PDB file of C-alpha atoms in Angstrom:
ATOM      1  CA  UNK A 300     -57.073   6.378 109.746  1.00 62.00           C
ATOM      2  CA  UNK A 301     -59.747   7.050 107.184  1.00 68.00           C
ATOM      3  CA  UNK A 302     -59.958   8.771 103.814  1.00 70.00           C
ATOM      4  CA  UNK A 303     -61.871  11.669 105.378  1.00 75.00           C
ATOM      5  CA  UNK A 304     -58.856  12.195 107.679  1.00 77.00           C
ATOM      6  CA  UNK A 305     -56.745  12.667 104.558  1.00 78.00           C
ATOM      7  CA  UNK A 306     -59.219  15.220 103.221  1.00 81.00           C
ATOM      8  CA  UNK A 307     -59.426  17.045 106.565  1.00 81.00           C
ATOM      9  CA  UNK A 308     -55.645  17.182 106.944  1.00 78.00           C
ATOM     10  CA  UNK A 309     -55.299  18.598 103.423  1.00 80.00           C
ATOM     11  CA  UNK A 310     -57.937  21.254 104.160  1.00 80.00           C
ATOM     12  CA  UNK A 311     -56.201  22.262 107.397  1.00 82.00           C
ATOM     13  CA  UNK A 312     -52.775  22.581 105.751  1.00 76.00           C
ATOM     14  CA  UNK A 313     -54.098  24.534 102.776  1.00 79.00           C
ATOM     15  CA  UNK A 314     -56.116  26.922 104.933  1.00 79.00           C
ATOM     16  CA  UNK A 315     -54.959  30.520 104.462  1.00 78.00           C
ATOM     17  CA  UNK A 316     -53.811  30.956 108.103  1.00 76.00           C
ATOM     18  CA  UNK A 317     -51.960  27.635 108.151  1.00 71.00           C
ATOM     19  CA  UNK A 318     -50.102  28.523 104.950  1.00 65.00           C
ATOM     20  CA  UNK A 319     -49.356  32.006 106.248  1.00 67.00           C
ATOM     21  CA  UNK A 320     -47.545  30.701 109.308  1.00 68.00           C
ATOM     22  CA  UNK A 321     -46.377  27.304 108.069  1.00 65.00           C
ATOM     23  CA  UNK A 322     -42.837  26.401 107.107  1.00 59.00           C
ATOM     24  CA  UNK A 323     -43.818  24.865 103.769  1.00 59.00           C
ATOM     25  CA  UNK A 324     -43.517  27.083 100.743  1.00 56.00           C
ATOM     26  CA  UNK A 325     -45.423  26.802  97.530  1.00 63.00           C
ATOM     27  CA  UNK A 326     -48.780  25.282  96.791  1.00 73.00           C
ATOM     28  CA  UNK A 327     -49.684  21.903  98.268  1.00 74.00           C
ATOM     29  CA  UNK A 328     -51.171  19.860  95.440  1.00 82.00           C
ATOM     30  CA  UNK A 329     -53.927  17.346  96.228  1.00 84.00           C
ATOM     31  CA  UNK A 330     -52.296  14.490  94.272  1.00 86.00           C
ATOM     32  CA  UNK A 331     -48.982  14.985  96.102  1.00 85.00           C
ATOM     33  CA  UNK A 332     -50.771  15.073  99.448  1.00 77.00           C
ATOM     34  CA  UNK A 333     -52.773  11.942  98.598  1.00 83.00           C
ATOM     35  CA  UNK A 334     -49.591  10.083  97.610  1.00 84.00           C
ATOM     36  CA  UNK A 335     -47.779  11.263 100.759  1.00 76.00           C
ATOM     37  CA  UNK A 336     -50.708  10.234 102.949  1.00 77.00           C
ATOM     38  CA  UNK A 337     -51.051   6.801 101.291  1.00 79.00           C
ATOM     39  CA  UNK A 338     -47.324   6.093 101.734  1.00 74.00           C
ATOM     40  CA  UNK A 339     -47.168   7.218 105.334  1.00 69.00           C
ATOM     41  CA  UNK A 340     -50.360   5.529 106.488  1.00 68.00           C
ATOM     42  CA  UNK A 341     -48.549   2.201 105.923  1.00 65.00           C
ATOM     43  CA  UNK A 342     -45.465   3.346 107.818  1.00 59.00           C
ATOM     44  CA  UNK A 343     -45.260   1.424 111.127  1.00 50.00           C
ATOM     45  CA  UNK A 344     -43.522   4.412 112.704  1.00 48.00           C
ATOM     46  CA  UNK A 345     -46.666   6.508 112.394  1.00 51.00           C
ATOM     47  CA  UNK A 346     -49.115   6.181 115.261  1.00 43.00           C
ATOM     48  CA  UNK A 347     -52.625   7.385 114.600  1.00 44.00           C
ATOM     49  CA  UNK A 348     -54.962   8.454 117.387  1.00 45.00           C
ATOM     50  CA  UNK A 349     -52.274   8.605 120.035  1.00 41.00           C
ATOM     51  CA  UNK A 350     -49.181  10.746 120.157  1.00 40.00           C
ATOM     52  CA  UNK A 351     -46.375   8.313 120.931  1.00 37.00           C
ATOM     53  CA  UNK A 352     -42.591   8.468 120.880  1.00 38.00           C
ATOM     54  CA  UNK A 353     -40.830   6.894 117.924  1.00 39.00           C
ATOM     55  CA  UNK A 354     -37.328   6.763 116.572  1.00 35.00           C
ATOM     56  CA  UNK A 355     -38.142   8.520 113.294  1.00 41.00           C
ATOM     57  CA  UNK A 356     -41.388  10.471 113.448  1.00 42.00           C
ATOM     58  CA  UNK A 357     -44.915  10.154 114.678  1.00 60.00           C
ATOM     59  CA  UNK A 358     -48.239  11.586 113.726  1.00 61.00           C
ATOM     60  CA  UNK A 359     -51.417  11.771 115.725  1.00 67.00           C
ATOM     61  CA  UNK A 360     -54.882  12.996 114.959  1.00 67.00           C
ATOM     62  CA  UNK A 361     -56.886  14.597 117.749  1.00 70.00           C
ATOM     63  CA  UNK A 362     -60.553  13.639 117.591  1.00 69.00           C
ATOM     64  CA  UNK A 363     -63.402  15.356 119.350  1.00 71.00           C
ATOM     65  CA  UNK A 364     -65.134  13.195 121.923  1.00 74.00           C
ATOM     66  CA  UNK A 365     -68.713  12.412 121.057  1.00 74.00           C
ATOM     67  CA  UNK A 366     -68.681  12.530 117.274  1.00 74.00           C
ATOM     68  CA  UNK A 367     -65.045  11.352 116.875  1.00 74.00           C
ATOM     69  CA  UNK A 368     -64.481  14.061 114.259  1.00 76.00           C
ATOM     70  CA  UNK A 369     -60.835  14.876 113.449  1.00 77.00           C
ATOM     71  CA  UNK A 370     -60.046  18.381 114.686  1.00 82.00           C
ATOM     72  CA  UNK A 371     -56.252  18.591 114.649  1.00 84.00           C
ATOM     73  CA  UNK A 372     -52.973  16.824 114.026  1.00 82.00           C
ATOM     74  CA  UNK A 373     -49.529  16.845 115.579  1.00 82.00           C
ATOM     75  CA  UNK A 374     -46.381  15.581 113.878  1.00 79.00           C
ATOM     76  CA  UNK A 375     -42.945  14.900 115.369  1.00 78.00           C
ATOM     77  CA  UNK A 376     -39.893  14.475 113.131  1.00 73.00           C
ATOM     78  CA  UNK A 377     -36.328  13.531 114.032  1.00 71.00           C
ATOM     79  CA  UNK A 378     -33.637  16.156 113.561  1.00 67.00           C
ATOM     80  CA  UNK A 379     -30.962  14.247 111.658  1.00 61.00           C
ATOM     81  CA  UNK A 380     -28.401  17.028 112.099  1.00 64.00           C
ATOM     82  CA  UNK A 381     -28.782  18.371 115.630  1.00 63.00           C
ATOM     83  CA  UNK A 382     -30.573  15.549 117.417  1.00 64.00           C
ATOM     84  CA  UNK A 383     -33.863  15.950 119.198  1.00 69.00           C
ATOM     85  CA  UNK A 384     -37.270  16.259 117.557  1.00 75.00           C
ATOM     86  CA  UNK A 385     -39.150  18.960 115.624  1.00 77.00           C
ATOM     87  CA  UNK A 386     -42.859  19.445 116.281  1.00 83.00           C
ATOM     88  CA  UNK A 387     -45.529  20.772 113.954  1.00 82.00           C
ATOM     89  CA  UNK A 388     -49.192  21.152 114.759  1.00 86.00           C
ATOM     90  CA  UNK A 389     -52.279  22.092 112.759  1.00 86.00           C
ATOM     91  CA  UNK A 390     -55.900  22.533 113.793  1.00 89.00           C
ATOM     92  CA  UNK A 391     -59.151  22.728 111.887  1.00 89.00           C
ATOM     93  CA  UNK A 392     -59.892  26.454 111.430  1.00 90.00           C
ATOM     94  CA  UNK A 393     -63.171  26.224 113.367  1.00 90.00           C
ATOM     95  CA  UNK A 394     -61.415  24.528 116.324  1.00 89.00           C
ATOM     96  CA  UNK A 395     -58.630  27.086 116.807  1.00 89.00           C
ATOM     97  CA  UNK A 396     -58.580  29.076 120.018  1.00 91.00           C
ATOM     98  CA  UNK A 397     -60.269  26.345 122.075  1.00 90.00           C
ATOM     99  CA  UNK A 398     -57.148  24.973 123.789  1.00 90.00           C
ATOM    100  CA  UNK A 399     -56.744  21.837 121.661  1.00 88.00           C
ATOM    101  CA  UNK A 400     -53.222  22.792 120.552  1.00 88.00           C
ATOM    102  CA  UNK A 401     -52.014  23.170 124.131  1.00 90.00           C
ATOM    103  CA  UNK A 402     -53.752  19.923 125.103  1.00 87.00           C
ATOM    104  CA  UNK A 403     -52.072  17.999 122.276  1.00 85.00           C
ATOM    105  CA  UNK A 404     -48.640  19.395 123.176  1.00 86.00           C
ATOM    106  CA  UNK A 405     -49.071  18.578 126.876  1.00 85.00           C
ATOM    107  CA  UNK A 406     -50.152  15.066 126.017  1.00 81.00           C
ATOM    108  CA  UNK A 407     -47.102  14.645 123.808  1.00 79.00           C
ATOM    109  CA  UNK A 408     -44.836  15.681 126.684  1.00 78.00           C
ATOM    110  CA  UNK A 409     -46.591  13.335 129.113  1.00 75.00           C
ATOM    111  CA  UNK A 410     -46.830  10.362 126.739  1.00 65.00           C
ATOM    112  CA  UNK A 411     -43.221  10.292 125.669  1.00 57.00           C
ATOM    113  CA  UNK A 412     -41.859   7.655 127.990  1.00 47.00           C
ATOM    114  CA  UNK A 413     -38.489   7.467 126.257  1.00 39.00           C
ATOM    115  CA  UNK A 414     -38.326  11.082 125.198  1.00 58.00           C
ATOM    116  CA  UNK A 415     -35.563  12.271 122.892  1.00 60.00           C
ATOM    117  CA  UNK A 416     -34.692  15.800 123.966  1.00 65.00           C
ATOM    118  CA  UNK A 417     -34.599  18.536 123.048  1.00 73.00           C
ATOM    119  CA  UNK A 418     -37.981  19.050 121.416  1.00 79.00           C
ATOM    120  CA  UNK A 419     -38.092  22.024 119.034  1.00 80.00           C
ATOM    121  CA  UNK A 420     -40.742  24.120 117.329  1.00 84.00           C
ATOM    122  CA  UNK A 421     -40.302  26.980 114.864  1.00 83.00           C
ATOM    123  CA  UNK A 422     -43.110  29.515 115.175  1.00 85.00           C
ATOM    124  CA  UNK A 423     -43.590  32.614 113.028  1.00 83.00           C
ATOM    125  CA  UNK A 424     -43.231  35.778 115.111  1.00 83.00           C
ATOM    126  CA  UNK A 425     -46.770  36.917 114.219  1.00 85.00           C
ATOM    127  CA  UNK A 426     -48.365  33.565 115.106  1.00 85.00           C
ATOM    128  CA  UNK A 427     -49.317  34.562 118.638  1.00 89.00           C
ATOM    129  CA  UNK A 428     -51.867  31.755 119.215  1.00 90.00           C
ATOM    130  CA  UNK A 429     -49.213  29.091 118.534  1.00 90.00           C
ATOM    131  CA  UNK A 430     -46.686  30.904 120.711  1.00 90.00           C
ATOM    132  CA  UNK A 431     -49.193  30.927 123.586  1.00 92.00           C
ATOM    133  CA  UNK A 432     -50.077  27.240 123.089  1.00 92.00           C
ATOM    134  CA  UNK A 433     -46.436  26.149 123.196  1.00 90.00           C
ATOM    135  CA  UNK A 434     -45.672  28.351 126.222  1.00 91.00           C
ATOM    136  CA  UNK A 435     -48.723  27.046 128.128  1.00 92.00           C
ATOM    137  CA  UNK A 436     -47.575  23.491 127.392  1.00 88.00           C
ATOM    138  CA  UNK A 437     -44.149  24.162 128.939  1.00 87.00           C
ATOM    139  CA  UNK A 438     -41.998  25.172 125.983  1.00 87.00           C
ATOM    140  CA  UNK A 439     -39.701  28.174 126.327  1.00 86.00           C
ATOM    141  CA  UNK A 440     -38.862  30.721 123.659  1.00 84.00           C
ATOM    142  CA  UNK A 441     -35.136  30.506 123.020  1.00 82.00           C
ATOM    143  CA  UNK A 442     -34.155  32.550 119.996  1.00 76.00           C
ATOM    144  CA  UNK A 443     -35.364  34.230 116.845  1.00 73.00           C
ATOM    145  CA  UNK A 444     -33.983  33.630 113.366  1.00 73.00           C
ATOM    146  CA  UNK A 445     -35.354  35.535 110.363  1.00 72.00           C
ATOM    147  CA  UNK A 446     -38.671  36.371 112.015  1.00 68.00           C
ATOM    148  CA  UNK A 447     -39.233  32.869 113.374  1.00 73.00           C
ATOM    149  CA  UNK A 448     -39.055  32.065 117.083  1.00 71.00           C
ATOM    150  CA  UNK A 449     -37.613  28.753 118.203  1.00 75.00           C
ATOM    151  CA  UNK A 450     -39.233  27.086 121.194  1.00 75.00           C
ATOM    152  CA  UNK A 451     -37.530  24.259 123.046  1.00 75.00           C
ATOM    153  CA  UNK A 452     -38.158  21.753 125.791  1.00 71.00           C
ATOM    154  CA  UNK A 453     -34.941  20.377 127.210  1.00 57.00           C
ATOM    155  CA  UNK A 454     -34.502  19.015 130.725  1.00 50.00           C
ATOM    156  CA  UNK A 455     -37.873  18.860 132.411  1.00 50.00           C
ATOM    157  CA  UNK A 456     -40.120  21.476 130.843  1.00 46.00           C
ATOM    158  CA  UNK A 457     -37.731  24.419 130.640  1.00 41.00           C
ATOM    159  CA  UNK A 458     -34.513  25.424 128.960  1.00 36.00           C
ATOM    160  CA  UNK A 459     -31.817  27.747 130.256  1.00 32.00           C
ATOM    161  CA  UNK A 460     -31.318  31.150 128.709  1.00 30.00           C
ATOM    162  CA  UNK A 461     -34.833  31.712 127.431  1.00 33.00           C
ATOM    163  CA  UNK A 462     -34.914  34.934 125.426  1.00 37.00           C
ATOM    164  CA  UNK A 463     -38.156  36.791 126.094  1.00 32.00           C
TER     165      UNK A 463
END
């Protein structure tokens, strides 16, 4: 992981579309992000470059082949209350709509040898590109709370009672 990855990740998360559909509220300050990044880069539970299963959380950066430029990131966090894992994904604005989100999600599902299920994602009801990416990767829409759809992967790549 390099400093320019930290800068790229900050730019992706502070992009207008990312903030519009993201679960974080308020302004993301550079100094807070830098501190968070510096602390987590040393965390042995974070795996950079590959999306791997962990007991706590994992983080992977997707790089473009050829120039090795960071183009997206996927994070998986443990759900301390309900079990399973929560997934968040962000892409560089210029790389959206090219299938990288779906690719990263599919790789996550394939790479998790000792998968902790269910896997969850909360997606804003107006964020159609993310909904499509998760559905293409095998997630199923399960329910809507306050304008946010929940997508799950349980046994295999489907869950019973999907609400469409």
